[in-house]
Short mmCIF file of C-alpha atoms in Angstrom, two decimals:
data_model
loop_
_atom_site.label_atom_id
_atom_site.label_comp_id
_atom_site.label_asym_id
_atom_site.label_seq_id
_atom_site.Cartn_x
_atom_site.Cartn_y
_atom_site.Cartn_z
CA MET A 1 -34.86 -43.76 51.39
CA GLY A 2 -31.02 -43.36 51.02
CA ASN A 3 -27.84 -43.39 53.12
CA ILE A 4 -25.37 -39.88 54.01
CA LEU A 5 -22.25 -39.24 55.36
CA ILE A 6 -21.55 -36.00 56.61
CA ILE A 7 -17.75 -34.99 56.86
CA GLU A 8 -17.77 -31.57 58.83
CA ASP A 9 -15.10 -30.14 61.38
CA GLU A 10 -18.22 -27.77 63.23
CA GLU A 11 -20.40 -30.08 65.10
CA LYS A 12 -23.47 -27.74 65.37
CA VAL A 13 -23.35 -27.50 61.36
CA ALA A 14 -23.44 -31.35 61.17
CA ALA A 15 -25.95 -31.69 63.63
CA VAL A 16 -28.25 -29.19 62.19
CA LEU A 17 -27.84 -30.68 58.67
CA LYS A 18 -28.56 -34.32 60.12
CA ALA A 19 -31.76 -33.49 61.72
CA TYR A 20 -32.81 -31.78 58.63
CA LEU A 21 -32.32 -34.91 56.32
CA GLU A 22 -33.64 -37.11 58.74
CA LYS A 23 -36.81 -35.44 59.08
CA GLU A 24 -36.70 -36.08 55.25
CA GLY A 25 -36.37 -40.06 55.77
CA TYR A 26 -32.69 -39.93 55.02
CA LYS A 27 -30.18 -42.40 57.06
CA VAL A 28 -27.24 -39.86 58.28
CA TRP A 29 -23.89 -40.42 59.70
CA CYS A 30 -21.39 -37.71 60.66
CA THR A 31 -17.84 -37.55 61.77
CA THR A 32 -15.92 -34.27 62.32
CA LYS A 33 -12.41 -35.70 61.01
CA GLY A 34 -11.58 -36.40 56.88
CA LEU A 35 -9.90 -40.09 57.96
CA GLN A 36 -12.61 -41.27 60.08
CA GLY A 37 -15.17 -40.15 57.09
CA LEU A 38 -12.77 -42.40 54.90
CA GLU A 39 -13.21 -45.59 57.38
CA LEU A 40 -16.80 -44.67 57.81
CA PHE A 41 -17.28 -44.52 53.58
CA LYS A 42 -15.45 -48.20 53.60
CA LYS A 43 -18.21 -49.77 56.30
CA GLU A 44 -20.88 -48.48 54.71
CA ASP A 45 -23.07 -48.12 51.44
CA PHE A 46 -23.08 -44.48 50.84
CA ASN A 47 -25.44 -43.03 48.10
CA LEU A 48 -24.18 -39.37 49.11
CA VAL A 49 -21.33 -37.67 50.76
CA ILE A 50 -21.50 -34.08 51.98
CA LEU A 51 -18.28 -33.27 52.51
CA ASP A 52 -16.41 -29.99 54.15
CA LEU A 53 -13.07 -28.86 52.61
CA MET A 54 -11.66 -27.44 55.90
CA LEU A 55 -11.08 -30.29 57.91
CA PRO A 56 -8.74 -30.78 61.15
CA ASP A 57 -6.76 -33.84 59.90
CA ILE A 58 -6.83 -33.92 56.05
CA ASP A 59 -7.77 -31.83 53.79
CA GLY A 60 -11.00 -32.32 52.41
CA GLU A 61 -9.60 -32.27 48.47
CA GLU A 62 -7.69 -35.18 49.62
CA VAL A 63 -10.59 -37.09 50.91
CA CYS A 64 -12.24 -36.18 47.37
CA LYS A 65 -10.06 -37.69 45.85
CA ARG A 66 -9.32 -40.81 47.99
CA ILE A 67 -13.10 -41.60 47.93
CA ARG A 68 -13.32 -40.70 43.78
CA ASN A 69 -10.69 -43.59 43.32
CA ILE A 70 -12.74 -46.33 45.03
CA SER A 71 -16.36 -45.03 44.19
CA ASP A 72 -18.68 -43.27 41.97
CA VAL A 73 -20.74 -41.56 44.97
CA TYR A 74 -22.26 -38.08 44.65
CA ILE A 75 -20.08 -35.87 46.52
CA PHE A 76 -21.38 -32.57 47.61
CA MET A 77 -18.70 -30.01 48.81
CA PHE A 78 -19.03 -26.94 50.97
CA THR A 79 -16.63 -24.55 51.98
CA ALA A 80 -16.00 -20.89 53.02
CA LYS A 81 -13.84 -20.54 49.85
CA GLY A 82 -15.89 -19.27 47.24
CA ASP A 83 -14.11 -17.89 44.35
CA LEU A 84 -14.63 -19.35 40.94
CA SER A 85 -10.99 -21.18 41.07
CA ASN A 86 -11.87 -23.05 43.86
CA ARG A 87 -15.18 -24.15 42.55
CA ILE A 88 -13.58 -25.32 39.58
CA GLU A 89 -10.70 -27.26 41.41
CA GLY A 90 -13.24 -28.75 43.34
CA LEU A 91 -15.60 -30.29 40.12
CA GLU A 92 -12.08 -31.53 38.71
CA ILE A 93 -11.19 -33.48 41.58
CA GLY A 94 -14.66 -35.17 41.30
CA ALA A 95 -17.48 -33.03 43.11
CA ASP A 96 -20.31 -32.87 42.10
CA GLU A 97 -21.97 -29.98 43.75
CA TYR A 98 -20.18 -27.21 45.10
CA LEU A 99 -21.90 -25.20 48.08
CA VAL A 100 -20.46 -21.95 49.84
CA LYS A 101 -20.81 -21.10 53.52
CA PRO A 102 -23.22 -19.91 54.94
CA PHE A 103 -25.79 -21.33 53.48
CA SER A 104 -29.27 -22.67 54.16
CA PRO A 105 -29.49 -25.90 55.45
CA ARG A 106 -33.02 -25.86 53.83
CA GLU A 107 -31.33 -25.35 50.71
CA LEU A 108 -29.18 -28.17 50.92
CA THR A 109 -32.17 -30.09 51.75
CA VAL A 110 -33.77 -29.16 48.36
CA ARG A 111 -30.39 -30.32 46.35
CA VAL A 112 -30.73 -33.71 48.12
CA ASN A 113 -33.98 -34.03 47.33
CA ALA A 114 -33.63 -33.31 44.07
CA LEU A 115 -30.51 -35.51 43.48
CA PHE A 116 -32.44 -38.74 45.32
CA ARG A 117 -35.36 -38.06 42.62
CA ARG A 118 -33.49 -38.16 39.51
CA ILE A 119 -31.81 -41.66 40.97
CA LYS A 120 -35.17 -42.98 41.46
CA GLY A 121 -36.38 -41.64 38.14
CA GLU A 122 -33.72 -43.66 36.17
CA SER A 123 -35.03 -46.34 33.66
CA SER A 124 -33.42 -49.29 32.44
CA SER A 125 -31.73 -48.73 29.08
CA MET A 126 -28.36 -48.87 27.42
CA LEU A 127 -26.81 -46.88 24.31
CA SER A 128 -23.84 -48.44 21.73
CA PHE A 129 -22.08 -46.26 19.40
CA ASP A 130 -18.82 -46.32 17.20
CA ASN A 131 -19.34 -50.44 16.68
CA ASP A 132 -19.81 -50.72 20.46
CA ASN A 133 -16.30 -48.90 21.39
CA LEU A 134 -18.58 -46.74 23.35
CA GLN A 135 -21.66 -48.30 25.73
CA ILE A 136 -23.60 -46.63 28.01
CA PHE A 137 -25.67 -48.47 30.52
CA LYS A 138 -28.05 -46.37 32.64
CA GLU A 139 -29.47 -48.08 34.93
CA GLU A 140 -25.96 -49.78 36.24
CA ARG A 141 -24.35 -46.16 35.68
CA ILE A 142 -21.87 -47.78 33.82
CA VAL A 143 -19.13 -46.51 30.76
CA LYS A 144 -17.39 -48.50 28.65
CA VAL A 145 -14.44 -47.60 26.01
CA LYS A 146 -13.44 -50.53 23.83
CA GLY A 147 -14.83 -53.01 26.68
CA GLU A 148 -13.17 -51.68 29.35
CA GLU A 149 -15.13 -49.87 32.28
CA VAL A 150 -14.20 -46.40 32.65
CA TYR A 151 -15.38 -44.39 35.91
CA LEU A 152 -17.11 -40.75 35.48
CA THR A 153 -18.66 -38.87 38.51
CA PRO A 154 -22.66 -39.21 38.85
CA ASN A 155 -22.05 -35.54 36.98
CA GLU A 156 -20.27 -36.31 34.31
CA PHE A 157 -22.43 -39.45 33.66
CA ALA A 158 -25.75 -37.44 33.68
CA ILE A 159 -24.21 -35.29 30.76
CA LEU A 160 -22.67 -37.77 28.57
CA TYR A 161 -26.06 -39.68 28.65
CA THR A 162 -28.26 -36.44 27.74
CA LEU A 163 -26.02 -36.03 24.76
CA ALA A 164 -25.80 -39.54 23.70
CA LEU A 165 -29.52 -39.84 24.18
CA ASN A 166 -29.74 -36.92 22.26
CA LYS A 167 -27.12 -37.47 19.38
CA GLY A 168 -26.71 -34.75 16.84
CA LYS A 169 -28.94 -32.20 18.64
CA VAL A 170 -27.14 -29.06 19.88
CA PHE A 171 -27.14 -28.09 23.44
CA THR A 172 -26.15 -25.11 24.57
CA ARG A 173 -24.79 -24.99 28.69
CA GLU A 174 -28.15 -23.88 30.10
CA MET A 175 -30.10 -26.60 28.32
CA LEU A 176 -27.18 -29.29 29.35
CA ILE A 177 -27.81 -28.13 33.08
CA GLU A 178 -31.62 -28.13 32.84
CA GLY A 179 -31.58 -31.44 30.83
CA ALA A 180 -28.81 -33.63 32.71
CA PHE A 181 -29.88 -32.12 36.24
CA ASP A 182 -33.05 -30.00 37.30
CA MET A 183 -33.94 -26.47 37.86
CA ASP A 184 -32.42 -27.34 41.22
CA PHE A 185 -29.26 -27.40 40.31
CA GLU A 186 -27.61 -24.12 40.24
CA GLY A 187 -24.53 -24.56 37.37
CA PHE A 188 -22.80 -22.24 35.39
CA ASP A 189 -21.06 -22.21 31.95
CA ARG A 190 -17.78 -22.92 33.69
CA THR A 191 -19.25 -25.84 35.09
CA ILE A 192 -20.44 -27.43 32.29
CA ASP A 193 -16.94 -26.92 30.41
CA VAL A 194 -14.89 -28.70 33.55
CA HIS A 195 -17.27 -31.50 33.32
CA ILE A 196 -17.06 -31.64 29.21
CA LYS A 197 -13.22 -32.09 29.70
CA ASN A 198 -13.20 -34.42 32.26
CA ILE A 199 -15.31 -36.72 30.34
CA ARG A 200 -13.35 -36.48 26.93
CA LYS A 201 -10.26 -37.29 28.68
CA LYS A 202 -11.82 -40.55 30.11
CA ILE A 203 -13.86 -41.50 26.84
CA GLU A 204 -11.82 -39.79 23.65
CA GLU A 205 -8.96 -41.35 22.35
CA ASP A 206 -7.46 -37.70 21.60
CA SER A 207 -9.38 -35.31 24.19
CA LYS A 208 -8.34 -32.33 21.90
CA ASN A 209 -9.60 -33.96 18.65
CA PRO A 210 -13.15 -35.50 19.98
CA LYS A 211 -15.57 -37.76 17.96
CA TYR A 212 -18.05 -38.42 20.54
CA ILE A 213 -18.53 -35.14 22.17
CA LEU A 214 -18.13 -32.14 19.80
CA THR A 215 -17.83 -28.68 20.65
CA VAL A 216 -20.51 -26.36 18.53
CA THR A 217 -18.70 -23.12 18.28
CA ARG A 218 -20.90 -20.35 20.30
CA VAL A 219 -23.52 -22.21 20.89
CA GLY A 220 -22.47 -25.40 23.38
CA TYR A 221 -22.00 -29.16 22.62
CA LYS A 222 -23.36 -32.15 20.45
CA PHE A 223 -22.75 -35.64 20.54
CA GLY A 224 -20.91 -37.24 17.38
CA GLY A 225 -21.99 -36.95 13.91
CA ASP A 226 -20.50 -40.40 12.21
CA ILE A 227 -20.65 -42.85 15.15
#
């Protein structure tokens, strides 16, 4: 059904999560150390990494950055750090979701199931804009800018594809959360803004004067006008 890597320094927590997820049919690997997690990641084909930030040998943030350098795999972060600045930092370095401890294993399982439903439900299609300068391949989850592939996180890709598929339609932040993800995703306004900022850095020539993802003042965002 799906391969999941849990990197969590508390063995009891990891064991409980592993039991819940394996009951749902997932194949789960666990490790308590970040470096060992990185080695496992290089050896197996994972669909999801569940990553604790407080690890004994290397910061979870560093693990996330290293994984992002080589893969666009989904990453769920969890930690006891619950303030907004920590959440934003996690998203900016490439996390797709951010859960604050303590949380229910059932809640995590619901989110994981929702993620895999989205993956399974994707259909083949390609969108092209700006005389093929921007190409979005949904099934392959690939984005090309002027023929060169750029790497988006899974949630960045979901937001970009939703906007591009509905070119010209104005989305509020809440509409983007519902359209790009699903109702199981507990997003907040600042989450969408951070993702949009990251997407613009990757696909726009001038991220401060974007032509693809446009801001609609006091409302939200839409995908470009004359492209």
